[in-house]
């Protein structure tokens, strides 16, 4: 697939075509048994279990809980532009898609139904692809998982990072300073 | 018409639509906008500064990556080029990029300013004109040279390795006052030691009567009969995520666009600003960075101390080849995790050695060769900026050469291994392995490429066919009362960390603008 033509239709558009093709061929759906623990902000219900599966492989040598990582990815994506949100959600769909798997790695088994070695091969196929957009998608997924884990304090002990050197109490909630147009916080930490 | 009170108004607290008038509305509170705000407010003009970023102060700067990246960086630190090949770290807050930069200060090199005159039609900005304005910034922001004894081990590997190779290297100037070496410049200074816009020019402007509105997203500027007549903005919630439904309209005599590279051209593109020669958004420069990681027997602890205190410009001028300068990057877990290649076991092995890693950055200089024209900003259907930045062959060659030099420097400083920025990485065990770098793939998303310096896109030139604004005062070529004063003005990348270039140029142009408004 030529890079520019892949990008021209957009990842979301490509995902729709491929998902449709997979359905027409009667390919298997993936594992949907992993459910979100709380409402999702950005990721679709279909993308969430794929995010959990990717996180489990990307962070397999760490203390990370893949379901929690998928929720943090969903939370982080709130700050991305709307088109990027759509594209990233579509990327999870593409990774899971049987037709895409058949084209890229000769197997129509959805990502969530692959064994661990198969999942690593699937991610490796994207990393080593001659299609720059797929390589970009691999790095986007990789970075989302890594950032979700290593930004948080529960990763520090394993890598020997001492954490903040100054102790600061949690700042007063912004709602205490003035009327606030939002009624409930949508993130921990700042503001 | 109403006015806003001096001080910071957080737009999320507004419950009713607002329409105000002023002499000057400045879009963006970073190094360009804050300097312009201080100059114009102190000159007696009524100034309103609007910024999409939040108003965060040191109480909220808690040295935490999980707080800083979502709230202090554009797109929650997820900004990239269109093809995802370059990760773009760009600040977003009251104070802009100055809140999160690593405090390195250089005056714009004379040869770069001369190039603007010779090649890019810049008539009214030259080396002599800039000098007093750099001096002003150096005094106001307490910019002083870092003593070698304060250089942390991470930066010291750059210094020692470069010295051992006979390369030019020195400690840098930093804009700090009473720095406690916490190592968290990139997360908002927790003790206000960094003399960012947040603690200098923004307060200066407010003391002189300026109003600053945070969480205020400019949708567009409207024009009538060749003049900017209004800035139309929307209030965002405290987290910068949702529109609160409140409209903010500012009707100024003069509009200054100071959103920084990428954002400033995007505002003008959303506004359908005249662009008869198709220059708007073009020549956007990133100083694309490739990284190299050295593994040392001793503990480096690259999270401690000033993140950046040493720079080597030995390879900045390479004639027909693209040059670069060499600096260090701080090593906090999240930032390091993104720079280290691989996933799963391979990645975890690298992270397990975090305390013993040194991160070297080759910051390549774009826009100085005819075929290295940078990227182009457009806006998508949502009005968000999209940067298409094709990396050309001459730049790939520079990345390759820089990767070799960084490995040489690390080995000369005592590294036992050097990892390239590729995925999968190449592990070099000694300088004898350098030739293996030639065999690596040099293509988008095969090697990590980053940007911490965004420049251009609203280039200044006194030839309207070459630039968006004139060089005397950043005035738009087609709109009389519209100015651009920020890093998007640069006709090329500046070849050094850009903050002082922005302060100096902004001070020069806004001083001239003030004089013309008084007249």
XYZ file of C-alpha atoms in Angstrom:
710
model
C 0.000 0.000 0.000
C 1.404 3.345 -0.947
C 1.914 5.720 1.971
C 0.165 8.766 0.638
C -2.896 6.905 -0.573
C -3.217 5.279 2.853
C -3.096 8.654 4.511
C -5.317 10.320 1.956
C -8.378 8.339 2.915
C -7.487 8.740 6.585
C -7.077 6.030 9.134
C -10.695 6.242 10.219
C -11.928 5.845 6.645
C -9.595 2.942 6.025
C -10.820 1.245 9.161
C -14.413 1.462 7.995
C -13.550 -0.107 4.648
C -11.529 -2.873 6.236
C -14.069 -3.586 8.943
C -16.756 -3.800 6.297
C -14.593 -6.156 4.252
C -13.977 -8.370 7.243
C -17.679 -8.610 7.959
C -18.414 -9.490 4.344
C -15.884 -12.311 4.505
C -17.415 -13.621 7.713
C -14.233 -13.211 9.710
C -14.279 -13.726 13.455
C -14.950 -10.975 15.942
C -12.394 -10.452 18.702
C -12.530 -11.067 22.426
C -14.974 -8.650 24.018
C -14.906 -10.134 27.499
C -12.728 -7.338 28.943
C -15.031 -4.486 29.891
C -14.237 -0.942 30.990
C -14.394 -0.377 34.725
C -15.917 3.062 34.266
C -17.418 5.130 31.455
C -15.066 5.848 28.557
C -14.250 9.384 27.398
C -12.875 8.763 23.913
C -12.260 5.101 23.128
C -15.104 3.065 21.709
C -16.308 -0.088 23.443
C -14.709 -2.045 20.610
C -11.328 -0.367 20.919
C -11.069 -0.748 24.695
C -10.273 -4.491 24.873
C -7.721 -4.062 22.087
C -6.069 -1.269 24.091
C -5.980 -3.594 27.104
C -4.358 -6.332 25.009
C -1.763 -3.960 23.518
C -0.951 -2.572 26.975
C -0.472 -6.094 28.303
C 2.204 -6.747 25.683
C 3.846 -3.315 25.673
C 4.189 -3.289 29.468
C 4.470 -7.006 30.167
C 7.651 -6.713 32.254
C 6.223 -4.027 34.484
C 3.817 -3.721 37.384
C 1.192 -2.104 35.145
C -2.431 -3.254 35.209
C -3.433 -3.335 31.507
C -7.071 -2.441 32.182
C -5.992 0.594 34.184
C -3.520 1.532 31.434
C -6.308 1.385 28.844
C -8.360 3.742 30.998
C -5.401 6.115 31.299
C -4.970 6.010 27.506
C -8.638 6.879 27.147
C -8.157 9.739 29.597
C -5.028 11.038 27.833
C -6.785 11.045 24.476
C -9.228 13.686 25.753
C -6.440 16.225 25.261
C -5.778 15.223 21.639
C -7.511 16.954 18.711
C -10.792 15.391 17.651
C -9.358 13.981 14.406
C -6.506 12.331 16.297
C -9.011 10.814 18.706
C -10.922 9.292 15.806
C -7.739 8.080 14.136
C -6.383 6.452 17.291
C -9.669 4.702 17.970
C -9.595 3.475 14.364
C -6.023 2.229 14.769
C -7.133 -0.106 17.561
C -9.883 -1.303 15.226
C -7.389 -1.932 12.431
C -5.104 -3.933 14.694
C -8.019 -6.148 15.695
C -9.390 -6.507 12.196
C -9.183 -9.923 10.580
C -8.893 -8.698 7.002
C -6.056 -6.363 7.942
C -4.340 -9.228 9.754
C -4.738 -11.433 6.709
C -3.176 -8.789 4.477
C -0.295 -7.910 6.764
C 0.642 -11.097 8.584
C -1.258 -13.887 6.858
C -3.641 -14.529 9.746
C -7.220 -13.391 10.095
C -7.276 -14.037 13.847
C -8.182 -10.807 15.675
C -5.432 -9.353 17.855
C -7.284 -10.059 21.098
C -7.547 -13.771 20.215
C -3.858 -14.211 19.339
C -1.544 -15.796 21.870
C 1.172 -13.593 23.370
C 3.769 -14.473 20.743
C 1.253 -13.846 17.974
C 0.404 -10.447 19.426
C 4.094 -9.532 19.555
C 4.454 -10.610 15.919
C 1.431 -8.517 14.941
C 2.900 -5.414 16.616
C 6.288 -6.211 15.087
C 4.681 -6.457 11.639
C 3.425 -2.893 12.007
C 6.755 -1.685 13.380
C 8.638 -3.211 10.445
C 6.025 -2.444 7.779
C 7.034 -0.764 4.549
C 3.943 1.422 5.020
C 4.996 4.489 7.007
C 1.451 5.038 8.287
C 1.433 1.605 9.922
C 4.808 2.272 11.499
C 3.406 5.555 12.761
C 0.366 3.753 14.151
C 2.623 1.264 15.962
C 4.560 4.078 17.578
C 1.366 5.902 18.533
C 0.062 2.816 20.348
C 3.442 2.138 21.929
C 3.796 5.679 23.212
C 0.259 5.835 24.585
C 0.889 2.692 26.638
C 4.331 3.739 27.864
C 3.280 7.275 28.769
C 0.214 5.995 30.617
C 2.401 3.827 32.827
C 5.623 5.749 33.319
C 4.032 9.153 34.006
C 2.380 7.796 37.130
C 3.960 7.299 40.528
C 3.159 3.585 40.638
C 5.906 3.000 38.031
C 8.678 4.819 39.888
C 9.934 2.122 42.259
C 10.558 -0.390 39.497
C 12.838 1.995 37.589
C 14.538 3.482 40.647
C 13.151 6.973 40.197
C 12.777 8.820 43.500
C 9.873 11.017 42.386
C 9.356 14.685 43.214
C 11.992 16.208 45.475
C 9.662 18.793 47.012
C 6.526 17.858 48.905
C 3.594 19.974 47.807
C 0.120 19.552 49.080
C -2.677 19.198 46.598
C -3.559 22.714 45.473
C -7.024 24.020 46.278
C -9.618 23.032 43.763
C -10.181 25.685 41.172
C -13.866 25.724 42.041
C -12.979 27.278 45.396
C -11.572 30.373 43.715
C -14.533 31.371 41.577
C -17.701 30.034 39.982
C -16.874 27.218 37.632
C -18.749 26.457 34.471
C -18.080 22.734 34.679
C -19.900 20.883 37.407
C -17.637 17.918 37.889
C -13.921 17.393 37.543
C -12.863 15.485 34.485
C -9.330 14.713 35.559
C -7.274 14.031 38.624
C -4.455 16.367 39.574
C -4.406 19.738 37.891
C -6.271 22.046 37.906
C -17.693 49.509 25.548
C -16.749 47.444 28.603
C -13.193 46.751 29.643
C -11.688 43.873 31.581
C -10.047 44.487 34.964
C -6.261 44.274 35.186
C -5.086 40.818 36.182
C -5.919 37.299 35.140
C -9.491 36.344 34.357
C -9.984 32.599 34.047
C -12.532 32.257 31.275
C -14.010 29.118 32.806
C -15.377 31.310 35.581
C -17.376 33.487 33.200
C -21.085 32.814 33.128
C -22.157 35.425 30.580
C -20.906 36.413 27.153
C -18.327 39.196 27.234
C -17.635 41.949 24.720
C -14.809 44.354 25.473
C -12.770 46.998 23.731
C -9.081 47.837 24.075
C -6.180 49.359 22.223
C -4.379 46.070 21.601
C -5.570 42.467 21.764
C -2.742 39.965 21.919
C -3.525 36.361 21.026
C -1.093 34.255 23.029
C 0.828 34.876 26.257
C 4.109 33.119 25.476
C 7.541 34.649 24.837
C 6.259 36.843 21.987
C 2.878 37.883 23.359
C 4.011 38.486 26.948
C 6.898 40.730 25.907
C 4.613 42.696 23.572
C 2.009 42.979 26.344
C 4.562 44.395 28.785
C 5.971 46.890 26.293
C 2.570 48.126 25.133
C 0.923 48.241 28.561
C 3.898 50.062 30.044
C 3.629 52.435 27.105
C 0.127 53.367 28.183
C -1.942 51.193 25.863
C -4.921 49.231 27.110
C -4.010 45.615 26.478
C -6.019 42.394 26.589
C -4.073 39.132 26.280
C -6.049 35.970 25.517
C -4.664 32.462 25.668
C -6.186 29.009 25.352
C -3.852 27.688 28.013
C -4.638 27.530 31.706
C -3.377 29.872 34.390
C -1.158 27.668 36.492
C 1.262 28.905 39.115
C 3.978 27.293 41.200
C 1.539 25.857 43.731
C 0.383 23.578 40.933
C 3.839 22.721 39.595
C 4.437 19.542 41.544
C 7.232 17.911 39.508
C 4.809 15.354 38.109
C 4.810 14.232 34.504
C 1.218 12.998 34.778
C 0.152 16.561 35.572
C 2.480 18.598 33.422
C 2.154 16.919 30.042
C -1.666 16.930 29.851
C -2.061 20.481 31.127
C 1.048 22.401 30.087
C 1.646 21.122 26.556
C -0.237 21.441 23.281
C -2.634 18.537 22.745
C -1.572 17.056 26.063
C 1.932 16.492 24.633
C 0.425 14.411 21.829
C 1.055 16.888 19.030
C 2.779 15.320 16.027
C 3.362 15.971 12.381
C 0.671 14.711 10.011
C 2.532 11.465 9.287
C 3.193 10.873 13.011
C 6.942 10.851 12.301
C 7.858 13.824 14.520
C 6.665 14.243 18.104
C 6.199 17.945 18.873
C 6.617 19.169 22.443
C 5.139 22.667 22.592
C 3.976 24.583 25.634
C 0.419 25.664 26.329
C -0.292 27.820 29.380
C -0.296 31.416 30.501
C 3.373 32.110 29.798
C 3.389 29.693 26.856
C 6.453 27.628 26.132
C 8.526 29.619 28.597
C 6.728 27.803 31.420
C 8.043 24.415 30.304
C 11.251 25.041 28.376
C 14.594 23.933 29.689
C 15.903 27.518 30.191
C 18.650 27.530 27.559
C 19.279 31.025 26.181
C 21.274 32.066 23.122
C 21.173 35.264 21.134
C 20.308 34.625 17.495
C 23.626 33.953 15.754
C 24.775 36.841 13.565
C 25.045 34.636 10.475
C 21.399 33.637 10.828
C 20.206 37.249 11.049
C 22.436 38.105 8.079
C 20.886 35.232 6.109
C 17.414 36.684 6.702
C 18.569 39.909 5.101
C 20.405 38.286 2.208
C 18.015 35.478 1.314
C 14.620 36.302 2.768
C 14.044 39.982 2.085
C 14.288 41.173 5.709
C 15.290 44.842 5.674
C 14.516 46.215 9.105
C 15.853 43.565 11.475
C 19.607 43.208 11.675
C 22.310 42.307 14.135
C 22.840 45.842 15.425
C 19.126 46.569 15.780
C 18.617 43.442 17.882
C 21.536 43.930 20.280
C 19.921 46.300 22.816
C 16.797 44.164 22.871
C 18.726 41.009 23.657
C 20.475 42.984 26.389
C 17.095 44.050 27.775
C 15.898 40.431 27.898
C 19.115 39.224 29.495
C 18.754 41.799 32.240
C 15.011 41.337 32.808
C 15.155 37.544 32.814
C 18.385 37.252 34.841
C 20.077 35.340 32.034
C 23.514 34.274 33.195
C 26.113 31.671 32.292
C 25.966 28.367 34.142
C 29.121 27.647 36.150
C 30.657 24.303 35.228
C 30.349 23.066 38.801
C 26.548 23.256 38.542
C 26.392 21.058 35.441
C 24.720 17.735 36.253
C 26.198 14.381 35.265
C 23.924 14.000 32.267
C 25.092 17.283 30.754
C 28.614 16.622 31.931
C 28.798 13.598 29.605
C 28.156 15.969 26.684
C 30.801 18.362 27.959
C 33.477 15.789 28.766
C 32.890 13.708 25.637
C 32.995 16.735 23.369
C 36.128 18.083 25.048
C 37.837 14.708 24.676
C 37.098 14.784 20.946
C 38.327 18.361 20.611
C 34.851 19.660 19.761
C 33.619 23.122 20.715
C 31.394 22.901 23.774
C 30.494 25.235 26.625
C 28.055 25.739 29.441
C 24.910 27.629 28.489
C 23.213 30.769 29.694
C 20.008 30.147 31.635
C 17.126 32.414 32.696
C 17.013 31.443 36.357
C 17.232 33.237 39.678
C 17.933 31.128 42.752
C 17.672 27.830 40.892
C 17.551 24.904 43.327
C 18.462 22.355 40.638
C 15.237 20.376 41.036
C 15.463 19.271 37.408
C 11.851 20.077 36.631
C 12.019 22.983 34.194
C 9.878 20.950 31.803
C 7.061 20.580 34.324
C 6.730 24.200 35.418
C 9.300 25.499 37.890
C 8.132 24.453 41.374
C 9.896 27.390 43.073
C 9.565 30.182 40.477
C 13.322 30.209 39.955
C 12.856 30.054 36.210
C 12.310 33.563 34.930
C 9.557 32.536 32.557
C 6.951 34.915 31.176
C 4.662 33.728 33.966
C 6.779 35.478 36.604
C 8.255 38.360 34.579
C 6.565 39.974 31.590
C 3.022 38.834 32.379
C 3.170 40.432 35.865
C 4.899 43.483 34.321
C 2.019 43.863 31.879
C -0.599 43.375 34.583
C 1.041 45.955 36.831
C 0.740 48.361 33.914
C -2.957 47.584 33.590
C -3.170 44.661 31.172
C -5.961 42.095 31.358
C -5.056 38.465 30.729
C -7.752 35.898 29.940
C -6.841 32.232 30.298
C -8.753 29.256 28.856
C -9.876 31.573 26.081
C -9.686 29.883 22.690
C -9.595 32.219 19.705
C -11.807 30.910 16.954
C -11.083 33.616 14.421
C -10.260 37.234 13.776
C -12.772 39.093 11.618
C -11.811 41.660 9.017
C -13.649 44.541 7.398
C -12.288 46.814 4.694
C -8.739 45.601 5.134
C -8.699 45.946 8.912
C -9.031 43.532 11.796
C -12.168 44.520 13.687
C -12.750 41.782 16.260
C -11.237 38.742 17.921
C -13.832 36.032 18.483
C -13.092 33.539 21.226
C -14.812 30.880 23.324
C -14.336 30.047 26.974
C -13.043 26.575 27.769
C -13.558 24.653 30.978
C -10.927 24.535 33.694
C -9.303 21.520 32.066
C -9.147 23.061 28.614
C -11.371 20.361 27.168
C -14.923 21.551 26.626
C -16.487 24.782 25.418
C -18.438 26.330 28.318
C -20.826 28.086 25.954
C -19.535 31.566 26.803
C -18.463 33.786 23.890
C -15.712 36.371 24.380
C -15.438 39.123 21.793
C -12.687 41.701 21.827
C -12.821 44.783 19.634
C -9.342 46.305 19.599
C -7.607 48.963 17.549
C -4.742 46.569 16.872
C -4.504 42.775 16.901
C -1.237 40.976 17.613
C -1.117 37.286 16.803
C 1.366 35.607 19.153
C 0.249 31.996 19.395
C 3.673 30.708 18.419
C 4.589 28.645 15.392
C 1.855 26.243 14.247
C -0.850 28.064 16.257
C -0.360 31.559 14.824
C -0.703 30.466 11.183
C -3.659 28.310 12.242
C -5.478 31.324 13.742
C -4.912 33.296 10.533
C -5.967 30.363 8.342
C -9.160 29.906 10.373
C -9.791 33.617 9.903
C -9.349 33.448 6.117
C -6.707 36.152 6.381
C -5.524 37.352 2.980
C -2.707 35.197 1.640
C -2.225 36.224 -1.987
C 1.163 34.541 -2.351
C 0.426 31.352 -0.453
C 3.105 31.996 2.180
C 0.941 31.544 5.286
C 1.770 28.354 7.177
C 4.729 27.539 4.947
C 8.334 27.366 6.101
C 7.426 26.021 9.528
C 10.590 24.799 11.202
C 11.085 22.308 13.999
C 14.799 21.884 14.696
C 14.148 18.127 14.312
C 15.947 16.157 17.012
C 17.386 12.653 16.976
C 18.443 11.161 20.292
C 21.147 8.842 21.471
C 21.312 7.081 24.811
C 24.600 6.304 26.536
C 24.813 3.655 29.248
C 27.277 4.420 32.024
C 28.651 2.333 34.897
C 28.210 5.224 37.288
C 24.826 6.585 38.234
C 23.887 9.574 36.085
C 20.447 10.293 37.601
C 19.496 12.547 34.730
C 16.403 13.730 36.571
C 18.536 15.808 38.956
C 19.908 19.282 38.262
C 19.336 21.720 35.442
C 18.000 19.668 32.529
C 20.134 21.543 30.042
C 23.331 23.403 30.887
C 25.787 22.483 28.135
C 25.706 22.909 24.365
C 28.093 22.052 21.557
C 27.840 23.848 18.239
C 30.838 22.104 16.710
C 28.722 20.722 13.852
C 26.354 23.655 13.383
C 27.954 24.791 10.158
C 28.516 21.976 7.680
C 28.322 23.804 4.372
C 26.170 21.876 1.940
C 25.135 19.451 4.658
C 22.568 20.213 7.364
C 24.196 21.177 10.652
C 23.184 20.396 14.200
C 23.984 21.316 17.779
C 24.411 18.913 20.629
C 22.704 19.166 24.017
C 21.397 16.847 26.747
C 17.810 15.994 27.592
C 16.479 15.323 31.096
C 15.675 11.776 32.117
C 12.330 11.507 33.841
C 10.480 8.213 33.520
C 7.783 9.170 31.031
C 9.942 11.245 28.717
C 12.632 8.575 28.803
C 10.094 5.829 28.127
C 9.048 7.534 24.904
C 12.630 8.020 23.770
C 13.685 4.451 24.490
C 12.827 2.092 21.639
C 10.867 -1.131 21.613
C 8.129 -2.513 23.790
C 7.699 -5.295 26.307
C 10.855 -6.959 27.549
C 13.259 -4.928 25.397
C 11.833 -1.652 26.615
C 11.669 -2.703 30.249
C 15.344 -3.682 30.161
C 16.198 -0.164 29.068
C 13.997 1.417 31.724
C 15.608 -0.750 34.420
C 18.870 1.119 33.735
C 17.236 4.557 33.977
C 19.621 5.862 36.639
C 22.650 4.988 34.499
C 21.490 6.526 31.228
C 22.583 9.774 29.620
C 20.409 11.272 26.871
C 22.095 13.219 24.095
C 20.161 15.250 21.561
C 21.277 16.324 18.100
C 19.153 19.338 17.241
C 19.268 19.788 13.476
C 19.063 23.194 11.839
C 16.332 23.412 9.199
C 15.582 26.140 6.681
C 19.172 26.961 5.763
C 19.358 24.976 2.522
C 17.212 25.474 -0.548
C 15.623 22.019 -0.320
C 15.137 22.084 3.467
C 12.020 24.219 3.483
C 10.380 22.856 6.633
C 6.708 22.031 6.857
C 3.380 23.565 6.006
C 0.566 24.246 8.467
C -3.018 23.877 7.292
C -6.211 23.549 9.328
C -8.587 20.592 9.218
C -12.377 20.612 9.283
C -12.361 21.143 13.049
C -10.100 24.175 12.662
C -7.187 22.350 14.295
C -3.698 22.814 12.870
C -2.163 20.031 10.808
C 1.567 20.168 10.082
C 2.848 18.340 7.038
C 6.614 18.189 7.447
C 8.398 15.941 4.943
C 11.946 15.183 6.083
C 14.214 15.457 3.047
C 17.253 13.373 2.153
C 19.712 16.046 3.293
C 18.136 15.924 6.754
C 18.267 12.127 6.941
C 21.983 12.338 6.195
C 22.383 14.817 9.044
C 20.499 12.496 11.411
C 22.825 9.656 10.456
C 25.986 11.720 10.882
C 24.717 13.173 14.157
C 23.930 9.706 15.481
C 27.563 8.778 14.883
C 28.882 11.911 16.540
C 26.647 11.439 19.567
C 27.923 7.869 19.930
C 31.518 9.111 19.719
C 30.835 11.723 22.375
C 29.192 9.194 24.697
C 32.028 6.685 24.338
C 34.580 9.444 24.872
C 32.749 10.328 28.096
C 32.957 6.740 29.288
C 29.760 5.071 28.065
C 29.833 1.282 27.970
C 27.047 1.084 25.398
C 25.235 3.477 23.113
C 21.685 2.953 21.844
C 20.450 4.654 18.698
C 16.957 6.084 18.441
C 15.783 3.311 16.126
C 13.138 0.740 16.799
C 14.468 -1.908 16.997
C 17.496 -0.133 18.343
C 21.102 -0.702 17.402
C 23.318 -1.273 20.426
C 26.874 -0.056 19.894
C 29.486 -1.592 22.177
C 32.455 0.563 21.184
C 33.472 3.211 18.645
C 34.434 0.322 16.370
C 30.711 -0.241 15.793
C 30.067 3.233 14.367
C 29.946 2.030 10.764
C 26.886 -0.059 11.630
C 24.932 3.195 11.819
C 25.257 3.519 8.031
C 23.257 0.305 7.632
C 20.296 1.492 9.708
C 17.016 2.455 8.058
C 16.613 6.231 7.831
C 12.923 6.783 7.134
C 9.797 8.168 8.873
C 8.818 6.181 11.978
C 11.906 3.982 11.744
C 13.800 6.301 14.068
C 12.422 8.583 16.764
C 12.384 12.250 15.771
C 11.273 14.978 18.165
C 10.835 18.741 18.193
C 11.031 21.127 21.129
C 11.589 24.270 19.020
C 8.820 25.410 16.685
C 9.473 28.390 14.421
C 8.192 30.059 11.256
C 4.903 29.768 9.388
C 4.182 33.539 9.436
C 7.593 34.501 8.131
C 8.717 38.112 8.059
C 9.962 39.533 4.797
C 9.696 42.932 3.246
C 8.946 41.224 -0.052
C 5.255 40.270 0.211
C 5.900 37.341 -2.114
C 8.286 35.825 0.441
C 6.607 36.462 3.762
C 3.404 37.129 5.654
C 4.436 40.248 7.588
C 6.930 43.076 7.229
C 10.031 43.188 9.379
C 9.704 46.682 10.774
C 6.980 45.828 13.269
C 5.529 42.474 12.217
C 2.619 44.146 10.426
C 0.655 41.930 8.060
C 1.207 42.830 4.426
C -2.499 43.058 3.628
C -4.132 43.973 6.970
C -2.975 47.309 8.399
C -3.753 46.753 12.068
C -2.793 43.082 12.273
C 0.658 42.127 13.544
C 2.475 38.904 14.257
C 5.016 38.993 17.084
C 6.309 35.557 18.091
C 8.523 32.708 16.927
C 6.428 32.181 13.821
C 8.143 35.268 12.345
C 11.482 33.580 11.784
C 12.240 33.075 8.072
C 14.473 30.120 8.996
C 15.127 28.166 12.136
C 17.491 30.098 14.380
C 20.084 27.366 14.889
C 20.076 27.763 18.680
C 17.439 27.272 21.380
C 14.982 29.958 20.300
C 13.527 31.593 23.415
C 15.955 34.526 23.623
C 15.581 35.110 19.875
C 11.839 35.485 20.434
C 12.220 37.793 23.450
C 14.663 40.054 21.636
C 12.753 40.236 18.374
C 9.419 40.715 20.169
C 10.882 43.557 22.235
C 12.287 45.255 19.130
C 9.083 44.955 17.080
C 6.686 45.897 19.865
C 8.823 48.914 20.812
C 8.550 50.090 17.217
C 4.832 49.336 17.176
C 4.330 51.368 20.352
C 6.126 54.305 18.762
C 3.938 54.107 15.670
C 0.759 53.909 17.769
C 1.856 56.953 19.760
C 2.472 58.812 16.536
